[in-house]
């Protein structure tokens, strides 16, 4: 039941990597599955990575895999200490 979250993350990735991504697919699953793969390699898995990614971290992981030289603008800036 994470379709809205998955769709939002997909939209963010498609917007950020419009020139780098050839395809993005949402595949329905059961049993709490939430996994993000790039070229068949898992870069985020809800159970393994203890929950859902922050969009900043997800974009960084995708970028590091498909476009290492791409700037993510504000998403690359370190966050100030809390």
PDB file of N, CA and C in Angstrom:
ATOM      1  N   UNK A   1       0.807  -1.201   0.000  1.00  0.00           N
ATOM      2  CA  UNK A   1       0.000   0.000   0.000  1.00  0.00           C
ATOM      3  C   UNK A   1       0.850   1.266   0.000  1.00  0.00           C
ATOM      4  N   UNK A   2       1.947   1.195  -0.730  1.00  0.00           N
ATOM      5  CA  UNK A   2       2.848   2.343  -0.803  1.00  0.00           C
ATOM      6  C   UNK A   2       2.884   2.942  -2.189  1.00  0.00           C
ATOM      7  N   UNK A   3       1.784   2.789  -2.938  1.00  0.00           N
ATOM      8  CA  UNK A   3       1.743   3.264  -4.309  1.00  0.00           C
ATOM      9  C   UNK A   3       1.959   4.772  -4.407  1.00  0.00           C
ATOM     10  N   UNK A   4       1.321   5.552  -3.544  1.00  0.00           N
ATOM     11  CA  UNK A   4       1.489   7.009  -3.614  1.00  0.00           C
ATOM     12  C   UNK A   4       2.925   7.417  -3.351  1.00  0.00           C
ATOM     13  N   UNK A   5       3.557   6.796  -2.369  1.00  0.00           N
ATOM     14  CA  UNK A   5       4.957   7.104  -2.069  1.00  0.00           C
ATOM     15  C   UNK A   5       5.844   6.710  -3.248  1.00  0.00           C
ATOM     16  N   UNK A   6       5.601   5.528  -3.799  1.00  0.00           N
ATOM     17  CA  UNK A   6       6.390   5.055  -4.942  1.00  0.00           C
ATOM     18  C   UNK A   6       6.196   5.966  -6.149  1.00  0.00           C
ATOM     19  N   UNK A   7       4.960   6.387  -6.400  1.00  0.00           N
ATOM     20  CA  UNK A   7       4.681   7.259  -7.538  1.00  0.00           C
ATOM     21  C   UNK A   7       5.358   8.619  -7.359  1.00  0.00           C
ATOM     22  N   UNK A   8       5.338   9.152  -6.152  1.00  0.00           N
ATOM     23  CA  UNK A   8       6.000  10.433  -5.889  1.00  0.00           C
ATOM     24  C   UNK A   8       7.506  10.307  -6.107  1.00  0.00           C
ATOM     25  N   UNK A   9       8.105   9.236  -5.589  1.00  0.00           N
ATOM     26  CA  UNK A   9       9.542   9.035  -5.778  1.00  0.00           C
ATOM     27  C   UNK A   9       9.873   8.846  -7.256  1.00  0.00           C
ATOM     28  N   UNK A  10       9.020   8.135  -7.976  1.00  0.00           N
ATOM     29  CA  UNK A  10       9.232   7.944  -9.414  1.00  0.00           C
ATOM     30  C   UNK A  10       9.201   9.289 -10.130  1.00  0.00           C
ATOM     31  N   UNK A  11       8.243  10.126  -9.791  1.00  0.00           N
ATOM     32  CA  UNK A  11       8.138  11.458 -10.403  1.00  0.00           C
ATOM     33  C   UNK A  11       9.389  12.280 -10.110  1.00  0.00           C
ATOM     34  N   UNK A  12       9.876  12.226  -8.880  1.00  0.00           N
ATOM     35  CA  UNK A  12      11.090  12.962  -8.507  1.00  0.00           C
ATOM     36  C   UNK A  12      12.295  12.472  -9.311  1.00  0.00           C
ATOM     37  N   UNK A  13      12.414  11.157  -9.461  1.00  0.00           N
ATOM     38  CA  UNK A  13      13.543  10.605 -10.214  1.00  0.00           C
ATOM     39  C   UNK A  13      13.438  10.950 -11.699  1.00  0.00           C
ATOM     40  N   UNK A  14      12.244  10.857 -12.261  1.00  0.00           N
ATOM     41  CA  UNK A  14      12.058  11.201 -13.672  1.00  0.00           C
ATOM     42  C   UNK A  14      12.346  12.676 -13.929  1.00  0.00           C
ATOM     43  N   UNK A  15      11.973  13.530 -13.013  1.00  0.00           N
ATOM     44  CA  UNK A  15      12.244  14.959 -13.161  1.00  0.00           C
ATOM     45  C   UNK A  15      13.737  15.251 -13.041  1.00  0.00           C
ATOM     46  N   UNK A  16      14.374  14.654 -12.060  1.00  0.00           N
ATOM     47  CA  UNK A  16      15.795  14.913 -11.815  1.00  0.00           C
ATOM     48  C   UNK A  16      16.685  14.308 -12.886  1.00  0.00           C
ATOM     49  N   UNK A  17      16.330  13.128 -13.369  1.00  0.00           N
ATOM     50  CA  UNK A  17      17.180  12.402 -14.315  1.00  0.00           C
ATOM     51  C   UNK A  17      16.498  12.234 -15.671  1.00  0.00           C
ATOM     52  N   UNK A  18      15.828  13.284 -16.136  1.00  0.00           N
ATOM     53  CA  UNK A  18      15.073  13.219 -17.391  1.00  0.00           C
ATOM     54  C   UNK A  18      15.940  12.795 -18.575  1.00  0.00           C
ATOM     55  N   UNK A  19      17.189  13.233 -18.619  1.00  0.00           N
ATOM     56  CA  UNK A  19      18.076  12.907 -19.739  1.00  0.00           C
ATOM     57  C   UNK A  19      18.827  11.598 -19.543  1.00  0.00           C
ATOM     58  N   UNK A  20      18.890  11.107 -18.322  1.00  0.00           N
ATOM     59  CA  UNK A  20      19.681   9.916 -18.024  1.00  0.00           C
ATOM     60  C   UNK A  20      18.850   8.627 -17.952  1.00  0.00           C
ATOM     61  N   UNK A  21      17.592   8.735 -17.573  1.00  0.00           N
ATOM     62  CA  UNK A  21      16.751   7.547 -17.436  1.00  0.00           C
ATOM     63  C   UNK A  21      16.047   7.223 -18.745  1.00  0.00           C
ATOM     64  N   UNK A  22      16.125   5.983 -19.152  1.00  0.00           N
ATOM     65  CA  UNK A  22      15.407   5.552 -20.339  1.00  0.00           C
ATOM     66  C   UNK A  22      14.038   5.011 -19.993  1.00  0.00           C
ATOM     67  N   UNK A  23      13.895   4.547 -18.751  1.00  0.00           N
ATOM     68  CA  UNK A  23      12.635   3.926 -18.351  1.00  0.00           C
ATOM     69  C   UNK A  23      12.586   3.863 -16.829  1.00  0.00           C
ATOM     70  N   UNK A  24      11.375   3.962 -16.306  1.00  0.00           N
ATOM     71  CA  UNK A  24      11.132   3.777 -14.886  1.00  0.00           C
ATOM     72  C   UNK A  24       9.828   3.001 -14.776  1.00  0.00           C
ATOM     73  N   UNK A  25       9.849   1.911 -14.031  1.00  0.00           N
ATOM     74  CA  UNK A  25       8.658   1.068 -13.921  1.00  0.00           C
ATOM     75  C   UNK A  25       8.274   0.876 -12.459  1.00  0.00           C
ATOM     76  N   UNK A  26       6.976   0.939 -12.209  1.00  0.00           N
ATOM     77  CA  UNK A  26       6.431   0.594 -10.901  1.00  0.00           C
ATOM     78  C   UNK A  26       5.813  -0.784 -11.045  1.00  0.00           C
ATOM     79  N   UNK A  27       6.236  -1.708 -10.200  1.00  0.00           N
ATOM     80  CA  UNK A  27       5.751  -3.081 -10.270  1.00  0.00           C
ATOM     81  C   UNK A  27       5.028  -3.388  -8.967  1.00  0.00           C
ATOM     82  N   UNK A  28       3.731  -3.658  -9.027  1.00  0.00           N
ATOM     83  CA  UNK A  28       3.013  -3.952  -7.796  1.00  0.00           C
ATOM     84  C   UNK A  28       3.512  -5.237  -7.151  1.00  0.00           C
ATOM     85  N   UNK A  29       3.500  -5.240  -5.826  1.00  0.00           N
ATOM     86  CA  UNK A  29       3.942  -6.412  -5.085  1.00  0.00           C
ATOM     87  C   UNK A  29       3.061  -6.628  -3.870  1.00  0.00           C
ATOM     88  N   UNK A  30       3.398  -7.652  -3.135  1.00  0.00           N
ATOM     89  CA  UNK A  30       2.660  -7.981  -1.903  1.00  0.00           C
ATOM     90  C   UNK A  30       3.659  -8.220  -0.786  1.00  0.00           C
ATOM     91  N   UNK A  31       3.167  -8.122   0.426  1.00  0.00           N
ATOM     92  CA  UNK A  31       3.987  -8.472   1.573  1.00  0.00           C
ATOM     93  C   UNK A  31       5.001  -7.424   1.979  1.00  0.00           C
ATOM     94  N   UNK A  32       4.728  -6.153   1.715  1.00  0.00           N
ATOM     95  CA  UNK A  32       5.613  -5.095   2.175  1.00  0.00           C
ATOM     96  C   UNK A  32       6.846  -4.868   1.326  1.00  0.00           C
ATOM     97  N   UNK A  33       6.818  -5.326   0.090  1.00  0.00           N
ATOM     98  CA  UNK A  33       7.975  -5.150  -0.783  1.00  0.00           C
ATOM     99  C   UNK A  33       8.074  -3.696  -1.240  1.00  0.00           C
ATOM    100  N   UNK A  34       9.246  -3.112  -1.072  1.00  0.00           N
ATOM    101  CA  UNK A  34       9.547  -1.787  -1.604  1.00  0.00           C
ATOM    102  C   UNK A  34      11.027  -1.803  -1.930  1.00  0.00           C
ATOM    103  N   UNK A  35      11.335  -1.909  -3.217  1.00  0.00           N
ATOM    104  CA  UNK A  35      12.723  -2.030  -3.643  1.00  0.00           C
ATOM    105  C   UNK A  35      12.950  -1.147  -4.859  1.00  0.00           C
ATOM    106  N   UNK A  36      14.105  -0.521  -4.901  1.00  0.00           N
ATOM    107  CA  UNK A  36      14.489   0.311  -6.035  1.00  0.00           C
ATOM    108  C   UNK A  36      15.731  -0.298  -6.643  1.00  0.00           C
ATOM    109  N   UNK A  37      15.649  -0.560  -7.946  1.00  0.00           N
ATOM    110  CA  UNK A  37      16.755  -1.178  -8.678  1.00  0.00           C
ATOM    111  C   UNK A  37      17.195  -0.280  -9.817  1.00  0.00           C
ATOM    112  N   UNK A  38      18.473  -0.313 -10.094  1.00  0.00           N
ATOM    113  CA  UNK A  38      19.032   0.365 -11.250  1.00  0.00           C
ATOM    114  C   UNK A  38      19.829  -0.674 -12.022  1.00  0.00           C
ATOM    115  N   UNK A  39      19.441  -0.903 -13.261  1.00  0.00           N
ATOM    116  CA  UNK A  39      20.094  -1.914 -14.105  1.00  0.00           C
ATOM    117  C   UNK A  39      20.172  -3.270 -13.400  1.00  0.00           C
ATOM    118  N   UNK A  40      19.097  -3.642 -12.706  1.00  0.00           N
ATOM    119  CA  UNK A  40      19.024  -4.935 -12.044  1.00  0.00           C
ATOM    120  C   UNK A  40      19.680  -4.995 -10.680  1.00  0.00           C
ATOM    121  N   UNK A  41      20.378  -3.952 -10.285  1.00  0.00           N
ATOM    122  CA  UNK A  41      21.055  -3.925  -8.979  1.00  0.00           C
ATOM    123  C   UNK A  41      20.192  -3.181  -7.969  1.00  0.00           C
ATOM    124  N   UNK A  42      19.964  -3.798  -6.825  1.00  0.00           N
ATOM    125  CA  UNK A  42      19.169  -3.177  -5.771  1.00  0.00           C
ATOM    126  C   UNK A  42      19.967  -2.053  -5.122  1.00  0.00           C
ATOM    127  N   UNK A  43      19.403  -0.840  -5.160  1.00  0.00           N
ATOM    128  CA  UNK A  43      20.077   0.271  -4.490  1.00  0.00           C
ATOM    129  C   UNK A  43      19.328   0.696  -3.228  1.00  0.00           C
ATOM    130  N   UNK A  44      18.091   0.215  -3.080  1.00  0.00           N
ATOM    131  CA  UNK A  44      17.352   0.438  -1.830  1.00  0.00           C
ATOM    132  C   UNK A  44      16.329  -0.670  -1.676  1.00  0.00           C
ATOM    133  N   UNK A  45      16.279  -1.240  -0.496  1.00  0.00           N
ATOM    134  CA  UNK A  45      15.288  -2.266  -0.187  1.00  0.00           C
ATOM    135  C   UNK A  45      14.783  -1.985   1.222  1.00  0.00           C
ATOM    136  N   UNK A  46      13.491  -1.827   1.355  1.00  0.00           N
ATOM    137  CA  UNK A  46      12.892  -1.357   2.609  1.00  0.00           C
ATOM    138  C   UNK A  46      13.332  -2.152   3.829  1.00  0.00           C
ATOM    139  N   UNK A  47      13.313  -3.465   3.759  1.00  0.00           N
ATOM    140  CA  UNK A  47      13.678  -4.276   4.921  1.00  0.00           C
ATOM    141  C   UNK A  47      15.186  -4.188   5.184  1.00  0.00           C
ATOM    142  N   UNK A  48      15.974  -4.396   4.155  1.00  0.00           N
ATOM    143  CA  UNK A  48      17.435  -4.378   4.305  1.00  0.00           C
ATOM    144  C   UNK A  48      17.938  -3.021   4.795  1.00  0.00           C
ATOM    145  N   UNK A  49      17.365  -1.938   4.230  1.00  0.00           N
ATOM    146  CA  UNK A  49      17.848  -0.595   4.545  1.00  0.00           C
ATOM    147  C   UNK A  49      17.035   0.089   5.636  1.00  0.00           C
ATOM    148  N   UNK A  50      16.192  -0.686   6.323  1.00  0.00           N
ATOM    149  CA  UNK A  50      15.466  -0.213   7.501  1.00  0.00           C
ATOM    150  C   UNK A  50      14.514   0.937   7.202  1.00  0.00           C
ATOM    151  N   UNK A  51      13.623   0.731   6.254  1.00  0.00           N
ATOM    152  CA  UNK A  51      12.593   1.725   5.992  1.00  0.00           C
ATOM    153  C   UNK A  51      12.683   2.314   4.605  1.00  0.00           C
ATOM    154  N   UNK A  52      12.088   3.479   4.472  1.00  0.00           N
ATOM    155  CA  UNK A  52      12.044   4.169   3.193  1.00  0.00           C
ATOM    156  C   UNK A  52      13.163   5.198   3.117  1.00  0.00           C
ATOM    157  N   UNK A  53      13.674   5.436   1.903  1.00  0.00           N
ATOM    158  CA  UNK A  53      14.741   6.428   1.776  1.00  0.00           C
ATOM    159  C   UNK A  53      14.197   7.848   1.824  1.00  0.00           C
ATOM    160  N   UNK A  54      15.014   8.755   2.298  1.00  0.00           N
ATOM    161  CA  UNK A  54      14.734  10.173   2.102  1.00  0.00           C
ATOM    162  C   UNK A  54      15.012  10.426   0.631  1.00  0.00           C
ATOM    163  N   UNK A  55      14.263  11.324   0.013  1.00  0.00           N
ATOM    164  CA  UNK A  55      14.417  11.545  -1.422  1.00  0.00           C
ATOM    165  C   UNK A  55      15.831  12.011  -1.756  1.00  0.00           C
ATOM    166  N   UNK A  56      16.449  12.792  -0.882  1.00  0.00           N
ATOM    167  CA  UNK A  56      17.821  13.263  -1.111  1.00  0.00           C
ATOM    168  C   UNK A  56      18.774  12.080  -1.242  1.00  0.00           C
ATOM    169  N   UNK A  57      18.705  11.137  -0.314  1.00  0.00           N
ATOM    170  CA  UNK A  57      19.593   9.981  -0.353  1.00  0.00           C
ATOM    171  C   UNK A  57      19.309   9.103  -1.569  1.00  0.00           C
ATOM    172  N   UNK A  58      18.022   8.930  -1.899  1.00  0.00           N
ATOM    173  CA  UNK A  58      17.670   8.133  -3.062  1.00  0.00           C
ATOM    174  C   UNK A  58      18.243   8.749  -4.334  1.00  0.00           C
ATOM    175  N   UNK A  59      18.081  10.045  -4.506  1.00  0.00           N
ATOM    176  CA  UNK A  59      18.622  10.716  -5.684  1.00  0.00           C
ATOM    177  C   UNK A  59      20.142  10.573  -5.742  1.00  0.00           C
ATOM    178  N   UNK A  60      20.803  10.681  -4.607  1.00  0.00           N
ATOM    179  CA  UNK A  60      22.259  10.531  -4.589  1.00  0.00           C
ATOM    180  C   UNK A  60      22.670   9.123  -5.003  1.00  0.00           C
ATOM    181  N   UNK A  61      21.961   8.118  -4.511  1.00  0.00           N
ATOM    182  CA  UNK A  61      22.297   6.739  -4.870  1.00  0.00           C
ATOM    183  C   UNK A  61      22.067   6.473  -6.358  1.00  0.00           C
ATOM    184  N   UNK A  62      20.947   6.982  -6.882  1.00  0.00           N
ATOM    185  CA  UNK A  62      20.668   6.810  -8.309  1.00  0.00           C
ATOM    186  C   UNK A  62      21.718   7.558  -9.121  1.00  0.00           C
ATOM    187  N   UNK A  63      21.995   8.797  -8.763  1.00  0.00           N
ATOM    188  CA  UNK A  63      23.000   9.594  -9.459  1.00  0.00           C
ATOM    189  C   UNK A  63      24.358   8.901  -9.474  1.00  0.00           C
ATOM    190  N   UNK A  64      24.779   8.390  -8.324  1.00  0.00           N
ATOM    191  CA  UNK A  64      26.078   7.734  -8.226  1.00  0.00           C
ATOM    192  C   UNK A  64      26.168   6.534  -9.157  1.00  0.00           C
ATOM    193  N   UNK A  65      25.040   5.945  -9.474  1.00  0.00           N
ATOM    194  CA  UNK A  65      24.999   4.755 -10.336  1.00  0.00           C
ATOM    195  C   UNK A  65      24.895   5.096 -11.816  1.00  0.00           C
ATOM    196  N   UNK A  66      24.103   6.132 -12.157  1.00  0.00           N
ATOM    197  CA  UNK A  66      23.847   6.394 -13.589  1.00  0.00           C
ATOM    198  C   UNK A  66      24.491   7.665 -14.134  1.00  0.00           C
ATOM    199  N   UNK A  67      24.842   8.610 -13.266  1.00  0.00           N
ATOM    200  CA  UNK A  67      25.396   9.885 -13.731  1.00  0.00           C
ATOM    201  C   UNK A  67      26.300  10.477 -12.661  1.00  0.00           C
ATOM    202  N   UNK A  68      27.432   9.826 -12.367  1.00  0.00           N
ATOM    203  CA  UNK A  68      28.276  10.245 -11.242  1.00  0.00           C
ATOM    204  C   UNK A  68      28.710  11.712 -11.260  1.00  0.00           C
ATOM    205  N   UNK A  69      28.817  12.319 -12.412  1.00  0.00           N
ATOM    206  CA  UNK A  69      29.253  13.716 -12.482  1.00  0.00           C
ATOM    207  C   UNK A  69      28.142  14.729 -12.364  1.00  0.00           C
ATOM    208  N   UNK A  70      26.907  14.281 -12.299  1.00  0.00           N
ATOM    209  CA  UNK A  70      25.758  15.190 -12.282  1.00  0.00           C
ATOM    210  C   UNK A  70      25.606  15.865 -10.927  1.00  0.00           C
ATOM    211  N   UNK A  71      25.421  17.171 -10.960  1.00  0.00           N
ATOM    212  CA  UNK A  71      25.149  17.924  -9.738  1.00  0.00           C
ATOM    213  C   UNK A  71      23.665  17.793  -9.403  1.00  0.00           C
ATOM    214  N   UNK A  72      23.393  17.630  -8.136  1.00  0.00           N
ATOM    215  CA  UNK A  72      22.005  17.580  -7.666  1.00  0.00           C
ATOM    216  C   UNK A  72      21.611  18.880  -6.976  1.00  0.00           C
ATOM    217  N   UNK A  73      22.398  19.909  -7.168  1.00  0.00           N
ATOM    218  CA  UNK A  73      22.077  21.209  -6.584  1.00  0.00           C
ATOM    219  C   UNK A  73      21.968  21.149  -5.077  1.00  0.00           C
ATOM    220  N   UNK A  74      20.852  21.579  -4.545  1.00  0.00           N
ATOM    221  CA  UNK A  74      20.680  21.631  -3.089  1.00  0.00           C
ATOM    222  C   UNK A  74      20.736  20.251  -2.441  1.00  0.00           C
ATOM    223  N   UNK A  75      20.459  19.207  -3.197  1.00  0.00           N
ATOM    224  CA  UNK A  75      20.523  17.855  -2.621  1.00  0.00           C
ATOM    225  C   UNK A  75      21.951  17.404  -2.362  1.00  0.00           C
ATOM    226  N   UNK A  76      22.928  18.099  -2.945  1.00  0.00           N
ATOM    227  CA  UNK A  76      24.333  17.761  -2.709  1.00  0.00           C
ATOM    228  C   UNK A  76      24.910  18.502  -1.515  1.00  0.00           C
ATOM    229  N   UNK A  77      24.239  19.552  -1.098  1.00  0.00           N
ATOM    230  CA  UNK A  77      24.770  20.337   0.020  1.00  0.00           C
ATOM    231  C   UNK A  77      24.582  19.588   1.327  1.00  0.00           C
ATOM    232  N   UNK A  78      25.623  19.589   2.172  1.00  0.00           N
ATOM    233  CA  UNK A  78      25.449  18.931   3.483  1.00  0.00           C
ATOM    234  C   UNK A  78      24.412  19.678   4.314  1.00  0.00           C
ATOM    235  N   UNK A  79      23.671  18.926   5.101  1.00  0.00           N
ATOM    236  CA  UNK A  79      22.677  19.553   5.964  1.00  0.00           C
ATOM    237  C   UNK A  79      23.351  20.094   7.212  1.00  0.00           C
ATOM    238  N   UNK A  80      22.902  21.245   7.684  1.00  0.00           N
ATOM    239  CA  UNK A  80      23.472  21.789   8.914  1.00  0.00           C
ATOM    240  C   UNK A  80      23.127  20.889  10.095  1.00  0.00           C
ATOM    241  N   UNK A  81      23.997  20.855  11.116  1.00  0.00           N
ATOM    242  CA  UNK A  81      23.706  20.028  12.292  1.00  0.00           C
ATOM    243  C   UNK A  81      22.401  20.459  12.963  1.00  0.00           C
ATOM    244  N   UNK A  82      21.696  19.496  13.492  1.00  0.00           N
ATOM    245  CA  UNK A  82      20.410  19.790  14.155  1.00  0.00           C
ATOM    246  C   UNK A  82      20.595  20.366  15.522  1.00  0.00           C
TER     247      UNK A  82
END
